[in-house]
Coordinates of C-alpha atoms and ligand atoms in Angstrom, one line a residue:
X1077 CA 101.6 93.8 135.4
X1078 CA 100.1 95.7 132.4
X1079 CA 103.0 96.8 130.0
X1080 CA 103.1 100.7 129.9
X1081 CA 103.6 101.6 126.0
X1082 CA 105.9 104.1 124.9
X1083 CA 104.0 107.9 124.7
X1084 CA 105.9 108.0 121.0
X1085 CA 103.8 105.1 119.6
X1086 CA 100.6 107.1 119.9
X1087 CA 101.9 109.9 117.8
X1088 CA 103.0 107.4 114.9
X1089 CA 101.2 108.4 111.5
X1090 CA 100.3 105.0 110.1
X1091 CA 98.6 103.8 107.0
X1092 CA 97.1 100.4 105.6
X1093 CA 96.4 100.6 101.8
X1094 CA 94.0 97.9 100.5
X1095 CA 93.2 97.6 96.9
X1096 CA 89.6 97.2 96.0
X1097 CA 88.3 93.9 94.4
X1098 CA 92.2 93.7 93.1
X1099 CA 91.9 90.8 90.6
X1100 CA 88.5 92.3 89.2
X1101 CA 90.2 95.3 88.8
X1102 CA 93.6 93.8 86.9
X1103 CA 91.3 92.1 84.9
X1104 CA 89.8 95.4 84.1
X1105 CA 92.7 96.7 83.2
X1106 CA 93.4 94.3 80.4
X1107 CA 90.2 94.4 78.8
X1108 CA 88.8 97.9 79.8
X1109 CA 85.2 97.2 78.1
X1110 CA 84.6 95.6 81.6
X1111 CA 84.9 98.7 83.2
X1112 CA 81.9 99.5 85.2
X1113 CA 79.5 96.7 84.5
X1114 CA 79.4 93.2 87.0
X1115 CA 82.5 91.3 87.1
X1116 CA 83.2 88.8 88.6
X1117 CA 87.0 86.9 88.2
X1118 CA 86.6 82.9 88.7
X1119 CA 89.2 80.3 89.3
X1120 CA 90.6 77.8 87.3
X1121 CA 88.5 74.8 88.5
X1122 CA 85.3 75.0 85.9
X1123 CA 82.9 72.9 88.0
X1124 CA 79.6 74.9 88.3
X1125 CA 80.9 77.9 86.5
X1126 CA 84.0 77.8 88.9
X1127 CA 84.5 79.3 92.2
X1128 CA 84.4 83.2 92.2
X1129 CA 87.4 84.7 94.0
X1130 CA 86.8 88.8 93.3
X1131 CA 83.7 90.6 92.5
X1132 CA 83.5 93.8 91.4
X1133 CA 81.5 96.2 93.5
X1134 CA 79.0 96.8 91.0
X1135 CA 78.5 93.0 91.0
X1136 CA 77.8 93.2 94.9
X1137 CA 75.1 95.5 94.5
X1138 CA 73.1 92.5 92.9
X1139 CA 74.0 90.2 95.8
X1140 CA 77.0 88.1 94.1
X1141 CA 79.8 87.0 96.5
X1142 CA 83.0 85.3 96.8
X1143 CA 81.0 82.4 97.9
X1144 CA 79.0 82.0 95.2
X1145 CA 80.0 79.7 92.3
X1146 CA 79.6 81.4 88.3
X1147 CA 76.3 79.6 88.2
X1148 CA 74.8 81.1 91.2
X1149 CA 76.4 84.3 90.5
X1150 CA 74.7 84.4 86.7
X1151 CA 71.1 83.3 88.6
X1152 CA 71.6 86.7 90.9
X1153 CA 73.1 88.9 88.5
X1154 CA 72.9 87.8 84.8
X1155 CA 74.4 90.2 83.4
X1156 CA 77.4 89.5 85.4
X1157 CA 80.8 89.2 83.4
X1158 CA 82.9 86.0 85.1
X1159 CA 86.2 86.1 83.9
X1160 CA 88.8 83.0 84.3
X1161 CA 91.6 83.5 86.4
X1162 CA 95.0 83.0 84.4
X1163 CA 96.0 79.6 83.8
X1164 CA 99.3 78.1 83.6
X1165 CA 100.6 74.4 84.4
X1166 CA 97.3 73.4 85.2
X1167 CA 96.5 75.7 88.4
X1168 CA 96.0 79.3 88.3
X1169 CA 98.7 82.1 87.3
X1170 CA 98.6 84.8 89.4
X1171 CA 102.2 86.5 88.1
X1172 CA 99.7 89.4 86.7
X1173 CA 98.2 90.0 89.6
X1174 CA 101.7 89.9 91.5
X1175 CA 103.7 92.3 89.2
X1176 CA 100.7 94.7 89.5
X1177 CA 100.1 94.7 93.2
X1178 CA 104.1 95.6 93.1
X1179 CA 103.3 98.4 91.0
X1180 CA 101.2 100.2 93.1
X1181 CA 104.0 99.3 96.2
X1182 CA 106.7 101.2 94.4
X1183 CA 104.2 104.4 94.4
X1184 CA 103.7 103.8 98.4
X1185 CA 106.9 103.7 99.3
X1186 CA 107.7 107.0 98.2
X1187 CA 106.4 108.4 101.0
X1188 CA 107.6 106.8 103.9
X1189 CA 108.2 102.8 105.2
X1190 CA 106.6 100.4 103.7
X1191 CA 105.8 96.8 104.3
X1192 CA 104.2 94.8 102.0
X1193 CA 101.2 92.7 103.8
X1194 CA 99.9 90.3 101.0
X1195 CA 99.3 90.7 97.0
X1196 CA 97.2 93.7 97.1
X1197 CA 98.0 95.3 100.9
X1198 CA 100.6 97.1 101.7
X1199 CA 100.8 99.4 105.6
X1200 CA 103.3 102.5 105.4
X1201 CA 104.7 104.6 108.4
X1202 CA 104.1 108.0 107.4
X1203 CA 105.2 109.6 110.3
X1204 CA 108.2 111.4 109.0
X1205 CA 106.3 112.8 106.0
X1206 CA 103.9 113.6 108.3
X1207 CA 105.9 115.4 110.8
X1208 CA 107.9 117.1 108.2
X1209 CA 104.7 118.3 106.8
X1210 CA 103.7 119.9 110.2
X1211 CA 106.9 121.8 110.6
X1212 CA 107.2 123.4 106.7
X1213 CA 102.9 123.0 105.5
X1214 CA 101.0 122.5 108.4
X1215 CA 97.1 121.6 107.1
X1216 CA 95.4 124.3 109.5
X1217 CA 97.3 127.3 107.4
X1218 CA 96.4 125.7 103.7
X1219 CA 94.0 127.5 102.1
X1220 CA 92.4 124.9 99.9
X1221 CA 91.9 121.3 100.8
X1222 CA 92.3 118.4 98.5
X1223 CA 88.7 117.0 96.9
X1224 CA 89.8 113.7 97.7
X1225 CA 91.0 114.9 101.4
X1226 CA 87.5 115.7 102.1
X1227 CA 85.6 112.4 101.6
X1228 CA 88.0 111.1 104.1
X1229 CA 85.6 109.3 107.2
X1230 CA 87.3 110.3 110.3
X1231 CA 85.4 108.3 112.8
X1232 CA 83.8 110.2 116.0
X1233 CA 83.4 113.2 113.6
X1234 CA 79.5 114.5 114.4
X1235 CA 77.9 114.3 110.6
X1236 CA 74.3 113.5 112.3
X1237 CA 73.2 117.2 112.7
X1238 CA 72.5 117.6 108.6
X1239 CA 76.0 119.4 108.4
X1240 CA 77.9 119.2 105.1
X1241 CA 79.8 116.6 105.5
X1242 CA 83.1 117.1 103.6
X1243 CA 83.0 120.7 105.2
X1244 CA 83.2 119.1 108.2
X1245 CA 86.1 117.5 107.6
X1246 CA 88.0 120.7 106.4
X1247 CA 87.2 122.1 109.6
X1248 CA 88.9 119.4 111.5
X1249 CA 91.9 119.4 108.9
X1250 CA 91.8 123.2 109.7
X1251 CA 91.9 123.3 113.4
X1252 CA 94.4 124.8 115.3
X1253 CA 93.6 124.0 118.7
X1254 CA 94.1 120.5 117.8
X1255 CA 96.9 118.3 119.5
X1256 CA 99.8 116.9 118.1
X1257 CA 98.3 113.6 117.3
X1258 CA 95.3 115.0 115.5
X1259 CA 97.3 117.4 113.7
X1260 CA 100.1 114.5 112.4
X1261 CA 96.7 112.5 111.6
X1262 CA 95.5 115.6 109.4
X1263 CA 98.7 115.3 107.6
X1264 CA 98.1 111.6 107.0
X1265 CA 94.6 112.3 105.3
X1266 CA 96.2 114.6 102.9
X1267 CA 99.3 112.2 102.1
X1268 CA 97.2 109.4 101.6
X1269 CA 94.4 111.2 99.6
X1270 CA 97.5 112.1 97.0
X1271 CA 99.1 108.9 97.0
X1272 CA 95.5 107.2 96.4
X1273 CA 95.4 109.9 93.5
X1274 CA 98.9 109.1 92.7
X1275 CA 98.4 105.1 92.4
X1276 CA 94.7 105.9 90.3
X1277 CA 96.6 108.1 87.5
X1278 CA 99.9 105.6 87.4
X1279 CA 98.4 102.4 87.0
X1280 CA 94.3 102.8 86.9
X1281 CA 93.4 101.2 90.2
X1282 CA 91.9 102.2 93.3
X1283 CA 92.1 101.4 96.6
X1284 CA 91.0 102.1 100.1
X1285 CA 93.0 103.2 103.2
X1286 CA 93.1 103.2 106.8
X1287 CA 94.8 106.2 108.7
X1288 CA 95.6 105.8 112.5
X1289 CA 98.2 105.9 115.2
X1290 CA 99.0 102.1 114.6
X1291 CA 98.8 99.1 112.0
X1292 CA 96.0 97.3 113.9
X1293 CA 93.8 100.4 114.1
X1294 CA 94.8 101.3 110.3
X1295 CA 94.0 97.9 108.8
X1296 CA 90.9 97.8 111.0
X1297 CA 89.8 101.3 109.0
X1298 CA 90.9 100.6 105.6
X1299 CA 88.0 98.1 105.4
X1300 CA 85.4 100.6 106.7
X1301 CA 84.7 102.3 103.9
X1302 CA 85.1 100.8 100.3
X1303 CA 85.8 101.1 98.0
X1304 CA 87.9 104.1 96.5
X1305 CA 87.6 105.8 100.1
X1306 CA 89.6 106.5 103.2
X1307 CA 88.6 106.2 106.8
X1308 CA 90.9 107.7 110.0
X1309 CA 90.7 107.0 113.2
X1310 CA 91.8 110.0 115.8
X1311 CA 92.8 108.7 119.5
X1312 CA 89.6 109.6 120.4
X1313 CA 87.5 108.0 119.0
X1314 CA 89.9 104.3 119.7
X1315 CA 87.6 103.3 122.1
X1316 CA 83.9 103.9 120.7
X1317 CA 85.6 101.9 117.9
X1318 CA 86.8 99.3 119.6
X1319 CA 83.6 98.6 122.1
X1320 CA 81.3 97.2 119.9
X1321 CA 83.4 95.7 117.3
X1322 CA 82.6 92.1 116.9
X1323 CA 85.8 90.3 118.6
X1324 CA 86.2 87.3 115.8
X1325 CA 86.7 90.9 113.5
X1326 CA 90.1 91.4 114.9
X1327 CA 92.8 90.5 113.2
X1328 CA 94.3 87.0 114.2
X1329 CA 90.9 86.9 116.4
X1330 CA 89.0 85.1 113.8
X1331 CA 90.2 81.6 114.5
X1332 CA 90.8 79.3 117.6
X1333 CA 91.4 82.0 119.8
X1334 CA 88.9 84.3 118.9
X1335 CA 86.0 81.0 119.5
X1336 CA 87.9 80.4 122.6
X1337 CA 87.0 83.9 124.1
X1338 CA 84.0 83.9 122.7
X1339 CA 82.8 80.3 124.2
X1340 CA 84.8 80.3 127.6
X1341 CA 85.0 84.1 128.5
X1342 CA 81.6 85.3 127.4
X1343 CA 83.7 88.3 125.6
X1344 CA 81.8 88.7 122.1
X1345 CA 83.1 92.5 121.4
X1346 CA 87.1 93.9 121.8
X1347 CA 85.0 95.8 124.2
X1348 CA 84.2 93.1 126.4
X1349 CA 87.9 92.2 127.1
X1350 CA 88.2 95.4 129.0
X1351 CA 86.9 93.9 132.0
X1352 CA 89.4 91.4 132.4
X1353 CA 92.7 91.9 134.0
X1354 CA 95.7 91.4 132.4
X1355 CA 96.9 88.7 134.9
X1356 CA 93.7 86.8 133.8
X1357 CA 94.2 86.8 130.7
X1358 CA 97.9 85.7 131.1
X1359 CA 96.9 82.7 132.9
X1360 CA 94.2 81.4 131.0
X1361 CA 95.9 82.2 127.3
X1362 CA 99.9 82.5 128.8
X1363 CA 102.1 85.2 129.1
X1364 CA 102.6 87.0 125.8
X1365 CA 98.6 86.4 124.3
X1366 CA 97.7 87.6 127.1
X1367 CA 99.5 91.0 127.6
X1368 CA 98.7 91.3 123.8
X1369 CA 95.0 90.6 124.2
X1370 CA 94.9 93.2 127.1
X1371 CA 96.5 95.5 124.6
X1372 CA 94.5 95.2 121.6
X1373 CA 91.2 96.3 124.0
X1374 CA 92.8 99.4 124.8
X1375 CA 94.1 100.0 120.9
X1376 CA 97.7 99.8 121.6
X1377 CA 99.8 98.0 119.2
X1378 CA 103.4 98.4 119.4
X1379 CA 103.9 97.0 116.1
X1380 CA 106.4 98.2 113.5
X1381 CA 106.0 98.3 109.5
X1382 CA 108.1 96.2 109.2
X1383 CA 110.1 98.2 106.2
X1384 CA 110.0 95.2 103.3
X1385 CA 109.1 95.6 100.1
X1386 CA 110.0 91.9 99.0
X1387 CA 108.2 88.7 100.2
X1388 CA 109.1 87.2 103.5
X1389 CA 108.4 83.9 101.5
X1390 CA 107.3 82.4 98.3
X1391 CA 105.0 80.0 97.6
X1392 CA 102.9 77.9 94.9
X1393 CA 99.9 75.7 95.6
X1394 CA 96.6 73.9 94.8
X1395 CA 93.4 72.8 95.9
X1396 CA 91.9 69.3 95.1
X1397 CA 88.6 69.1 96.4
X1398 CA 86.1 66.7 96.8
X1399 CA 86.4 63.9 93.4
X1400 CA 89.2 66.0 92.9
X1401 CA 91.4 64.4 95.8
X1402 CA 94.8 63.2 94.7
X1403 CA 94.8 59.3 95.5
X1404 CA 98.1 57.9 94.3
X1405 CA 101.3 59.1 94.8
X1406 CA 102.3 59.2 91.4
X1407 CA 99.3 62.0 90.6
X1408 CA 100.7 63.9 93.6
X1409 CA 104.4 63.7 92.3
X1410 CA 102.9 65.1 89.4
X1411 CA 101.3 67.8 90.7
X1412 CA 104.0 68.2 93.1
X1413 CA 106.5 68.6 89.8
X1414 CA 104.4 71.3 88.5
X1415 CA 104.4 73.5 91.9
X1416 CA 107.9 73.2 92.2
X1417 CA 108.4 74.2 88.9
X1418 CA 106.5 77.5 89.4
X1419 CA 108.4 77.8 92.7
X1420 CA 111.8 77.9 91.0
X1421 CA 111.0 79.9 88.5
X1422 CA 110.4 82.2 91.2
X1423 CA 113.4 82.0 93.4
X1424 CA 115.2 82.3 89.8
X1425 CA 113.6 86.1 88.8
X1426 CA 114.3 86.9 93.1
X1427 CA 118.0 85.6 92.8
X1428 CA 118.5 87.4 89.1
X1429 CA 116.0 90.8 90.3
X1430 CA 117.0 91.0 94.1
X1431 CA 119.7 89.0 94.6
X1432 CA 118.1 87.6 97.3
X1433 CA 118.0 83.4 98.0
X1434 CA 115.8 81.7 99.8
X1435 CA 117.1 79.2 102.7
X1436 CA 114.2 76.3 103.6
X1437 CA 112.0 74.0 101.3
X1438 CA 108.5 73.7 103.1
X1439 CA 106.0 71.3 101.7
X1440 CA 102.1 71.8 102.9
X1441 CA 99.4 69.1 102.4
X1442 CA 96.0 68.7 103.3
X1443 CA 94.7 65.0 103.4
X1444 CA 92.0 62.6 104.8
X1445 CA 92.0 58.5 105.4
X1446 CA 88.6 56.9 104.0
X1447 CA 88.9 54.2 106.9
X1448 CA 89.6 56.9 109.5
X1449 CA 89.5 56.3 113.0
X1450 CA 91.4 59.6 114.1
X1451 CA 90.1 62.1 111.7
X1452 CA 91.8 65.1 113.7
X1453 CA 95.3 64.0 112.7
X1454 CA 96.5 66.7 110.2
X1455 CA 99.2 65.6 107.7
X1456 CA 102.4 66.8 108.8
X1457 CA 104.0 70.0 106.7
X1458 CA 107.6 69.1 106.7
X1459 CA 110.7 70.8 105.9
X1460 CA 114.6 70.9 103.9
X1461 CA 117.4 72.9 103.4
X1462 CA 116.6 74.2 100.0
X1463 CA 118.8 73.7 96.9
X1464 CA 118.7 75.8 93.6
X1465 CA 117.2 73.6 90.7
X1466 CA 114.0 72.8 89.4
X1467 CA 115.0 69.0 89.4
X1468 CA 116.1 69.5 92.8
X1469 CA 113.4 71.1 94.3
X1470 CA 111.1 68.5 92.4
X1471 CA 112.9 65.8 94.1
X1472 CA 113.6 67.3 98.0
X1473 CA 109.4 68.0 97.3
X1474 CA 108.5 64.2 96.7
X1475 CA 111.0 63.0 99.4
X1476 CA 108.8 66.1 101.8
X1477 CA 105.9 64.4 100.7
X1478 CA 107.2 60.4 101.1
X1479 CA 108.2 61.7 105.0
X1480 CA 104.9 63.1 105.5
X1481 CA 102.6 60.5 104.1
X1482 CA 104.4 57.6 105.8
X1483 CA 103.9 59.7 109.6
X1484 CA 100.2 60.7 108.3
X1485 CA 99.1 57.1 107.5
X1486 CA 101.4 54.8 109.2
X1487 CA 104.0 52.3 107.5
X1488 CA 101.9 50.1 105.9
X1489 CA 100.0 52.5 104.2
X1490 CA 103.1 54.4 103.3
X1491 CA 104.2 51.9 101.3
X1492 CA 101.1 51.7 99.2
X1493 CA 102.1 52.9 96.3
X1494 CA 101.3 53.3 92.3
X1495 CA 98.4 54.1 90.7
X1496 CA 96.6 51.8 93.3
X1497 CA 94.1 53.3 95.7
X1498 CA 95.6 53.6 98.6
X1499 CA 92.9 54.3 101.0
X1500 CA 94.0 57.9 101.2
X1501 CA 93.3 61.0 99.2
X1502 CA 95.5 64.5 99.2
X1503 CA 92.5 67.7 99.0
X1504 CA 95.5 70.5 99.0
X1505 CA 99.6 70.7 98.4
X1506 CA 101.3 73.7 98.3
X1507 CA 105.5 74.1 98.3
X1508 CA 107.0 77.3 99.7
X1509 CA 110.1 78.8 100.0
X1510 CA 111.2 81.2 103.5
X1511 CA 114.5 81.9 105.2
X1512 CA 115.0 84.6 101.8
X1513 CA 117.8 86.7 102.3
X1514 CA 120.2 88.8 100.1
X1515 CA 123.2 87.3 99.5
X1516 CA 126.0 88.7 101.2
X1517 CA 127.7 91.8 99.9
X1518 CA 131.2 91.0 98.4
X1519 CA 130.1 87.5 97.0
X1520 CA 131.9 87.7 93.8
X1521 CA 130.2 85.6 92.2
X1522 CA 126.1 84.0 92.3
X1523 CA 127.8 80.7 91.2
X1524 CA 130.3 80.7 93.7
X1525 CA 128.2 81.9 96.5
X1526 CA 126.4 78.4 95.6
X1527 CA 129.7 76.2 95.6
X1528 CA 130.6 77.6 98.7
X1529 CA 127.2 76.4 100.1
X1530 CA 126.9 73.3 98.4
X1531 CA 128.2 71.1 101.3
X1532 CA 126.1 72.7 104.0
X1533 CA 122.9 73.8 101.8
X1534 CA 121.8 70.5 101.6
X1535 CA 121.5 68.1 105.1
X1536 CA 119.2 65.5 106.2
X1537 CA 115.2 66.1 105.9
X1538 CA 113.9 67.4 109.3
X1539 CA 110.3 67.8 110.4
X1540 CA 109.0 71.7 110.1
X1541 CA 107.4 72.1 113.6
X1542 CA 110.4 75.0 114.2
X1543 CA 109.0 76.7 111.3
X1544 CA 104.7 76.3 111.8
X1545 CA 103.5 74.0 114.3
X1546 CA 100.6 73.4 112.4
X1547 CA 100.0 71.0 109.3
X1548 CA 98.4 73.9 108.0
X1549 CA 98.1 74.4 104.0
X1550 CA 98.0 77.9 104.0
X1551 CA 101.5 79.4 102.9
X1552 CA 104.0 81.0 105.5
X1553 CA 102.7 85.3 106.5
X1554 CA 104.1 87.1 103.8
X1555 CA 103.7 85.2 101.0
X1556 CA 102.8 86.8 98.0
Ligands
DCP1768 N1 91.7 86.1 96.8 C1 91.6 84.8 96.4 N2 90.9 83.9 97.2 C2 90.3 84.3 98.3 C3 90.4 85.7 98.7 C4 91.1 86.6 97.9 O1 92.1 84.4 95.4 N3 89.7 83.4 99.1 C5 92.4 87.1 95.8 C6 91.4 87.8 95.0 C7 91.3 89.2 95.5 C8 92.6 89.4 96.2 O2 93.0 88.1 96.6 O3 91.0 90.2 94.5 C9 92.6 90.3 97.3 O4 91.7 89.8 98.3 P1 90.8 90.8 99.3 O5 90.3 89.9 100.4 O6 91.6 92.0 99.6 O7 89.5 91.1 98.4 P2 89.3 92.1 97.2 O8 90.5 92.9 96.9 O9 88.9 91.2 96.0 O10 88.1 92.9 97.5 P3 87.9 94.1 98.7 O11 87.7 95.3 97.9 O12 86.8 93.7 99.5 O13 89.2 94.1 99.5

């Protein structure tokens, strides 16, 4: 049976906020003769000029992308500035990049819910501010508009017949016959236009945002139109949005799933999926993806901001491609050592800033077998209670990684150890913590909240298939 959705989630205000090439721009920041010009920021590995992670839009104009390595990048654009990412212990630093995409959160969250997404995303529910700005200010009595209000897209608006554009958009701002939904959205431009303005003058960046009646529909905009701009999508105009868009486009459509549609359903747009009912879709993809792929064709997402302005999770890893691949477990161990390391510093400035601790150790590894008959098996991520310590975490890490290699490769091979090849090589490793939660209110004392966990905080290793089902290297949603 399809799932009704509540009237009230339609008339939600929501926004996603997306900074524009984020690193280029922090890197900007610190050496503002950059400004302007081709920049590029590249990671820490300096093979072929190093990989680029963030280019700077005027850099994209000359064709350089996040692909590209610096070489390439210099061969299209040579005037293009490649900065190094931030080193520390070896692998890249990004604690600048963190501290500044928390700057621009703070500034968000003054106007309504906020969730941060990832380092330089954050949605808010504006609703509220939105509904509170309809009862005292409504837009369609303001006499002047906002500048930055009227370069907002809003998506179905006619701009075809040589109109002026941004006069166009005060007249739908302006309108009175509009319905509720339209007139909480015209709100949301103007919020949004003065919190963009707000984040530009407080700490020099800019970003792009997405305005709509839900997060999938707002993160779906934000990326529209980049950067420095904002895009809206009225109820409308859900549906002409939705129709063409490519399907592998949609969030959490762009893996398995979304080449699973495409290959055994024929559906190649959102579109597409409206001609399947949602029984059909239950029983090929089960119950819940199913009711939520029937959903997401229509635009409905009942989904909250979540209200966090904290990570869900932390996490520190590396990449050791190709020659680069980790082939004795004393080289891991020692890269494991410096992960962990970063990771506790971490949970130390959380504990001492938020008073928050984290609950579960998870270690993440990508690996292959040279003489490998079953190439699909994925080294297992495996997981601890987590105990406070650098030396601690070090060690629950190695014993993670012991556990993991001996199911990956088999006994034998498990116990292959030292600085002899052991027919194995590690390309990724990362070490997160999750479970992160304040400590309780009338603990007296940090210390003591530890002593009094110190005999159940630490049990016997268990595998992490509760936690992610996959041996996937990519850190735990939420991880910043
Ligand atoms: N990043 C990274 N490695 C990747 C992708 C991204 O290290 N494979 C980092 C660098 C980016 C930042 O994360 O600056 C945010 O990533 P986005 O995908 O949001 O891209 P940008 O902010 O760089 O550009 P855009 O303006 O297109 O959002």
């Amino acid at each position: 049976m399809p799932v009704a959705k509540p009237e009230s989630s339609d008339s939600r205000v929501i926004a996603h906020v997306d900074m524009d090439c984020f690193y280029v721009q922090v890197e900007q920041r610190k050496q503002p003769q950059l400004r302007g010009l081709p920049t590029a920021v590249v990671q820490y590995n300096e093979w072929k000029g190093g990989a680029l992670i963030a280019v700077s839009y005027e850099a994209r104009k000359f064709g350089v992308k996040r692909s590209m390595r610096g070489e390439e990048a210099k061969e299209v654009c040579p005037q293009v500035q490649l900065v190094q990412v931030p080193v520390a212990r070896g692998k890249a630093d990004l604690s600048g990049y963190r501290n500044a995409g928390s700057e621009v959160v703070s500034i968000i969250a003054r106007r309504g819910r906020c969730e941060r997404a990832s380092i330089d995303e954050v949605y808010l529910d504006l609703t509220d501010a939105a509904e509170m700005m309809l009862a005292d200010n409504p837009p369609q009595g303001m006499e002047t508009i906002d500048e930055e209000a009227l370069k907002s897209h809003i998506l179905g608006l006619n701009n075809e017949d040589g109109s002026d554009v941004k006069e166009n958009v005060r007249k739908w701002i302006h309108r009175h016959n509009a319905d509720h939904r339209d007139k909480l959205l015209a709100c949301g431009i103007l919020i949004v236009a003065e919190l963009r303005m707000q984040v530009l003058k407080e700490t020099e960046f800019t970003c792009s945002a997405g305005i709509a009646h839900n997060k999938m529909l707002a993160k779906l905009a934000s990326g529209m139109n980049k950067p420095a701009q904002q895009t809206v999508v009225p109820f409308s105009s859900v549906k002409g949005l939705l129709d063409t868009l490519p399907i592998r486009k949609m969030k959490q459509l762009g893996g398995k799933l979304g080449i699973s549609l495409q290959m055994d359903m024929g559906v190649n747009t959102v579109g597409d999926l409206l001609q399947f009912p949602e029984e059909k879709l239950q029983e090929r993809y089960g119950i819940n993806t199913g009711t939520w792929l029937w959903n997401i064709a229509r635009g409905i997402s009942g989904e909250e901001v979540e209200g966090r302005l904290l990570p869900k999770s932390h996490g520190s890893g590396k990449t050791f491609p190709g020659p680069r691949a980790l082939k004795t477990v004393p080289a891991v161990q020692h890269w494991l050592n410096q992960l962990c390391e970063e990771l506790s510093e971490r949970l130390c400035s959380d504990l001492d800033q938020n008073k928050r601790i984290a609950h579960t150790l998870t270690l993440h590894a990508r690996a292959y077998k040279s003489s490998d008959t079953d190439s699909q098996k994925k080294f297992p991520s495996k997981s601890c209670p987590l105990r406070y310590g650098t030396a601690k975490i070090q060690e629950d890490a190695f014993n993670l990684f012991q556990a993991g290699l001996r199911e990956y490769i088999g006994f034998y091979g498990g116990k292959t150890q030292g600085s002899h090849c052991s027919g194995w090589g590690i390309t990724s490793l990362s070490v997160s913590a999750s479970k992160i939660v304040p400590i309780p209110s009338g603990t007296c004392s940090i210390a003591k909240y530890f002593q009094g966990q110190s005999t159940s905080h630490f049990s016997s290793m268990q595998s992490s298939d509760n936690l992610n089902t996959e041996a996937t290297l990519s850190l735990p949603s939420g991880s910043i």
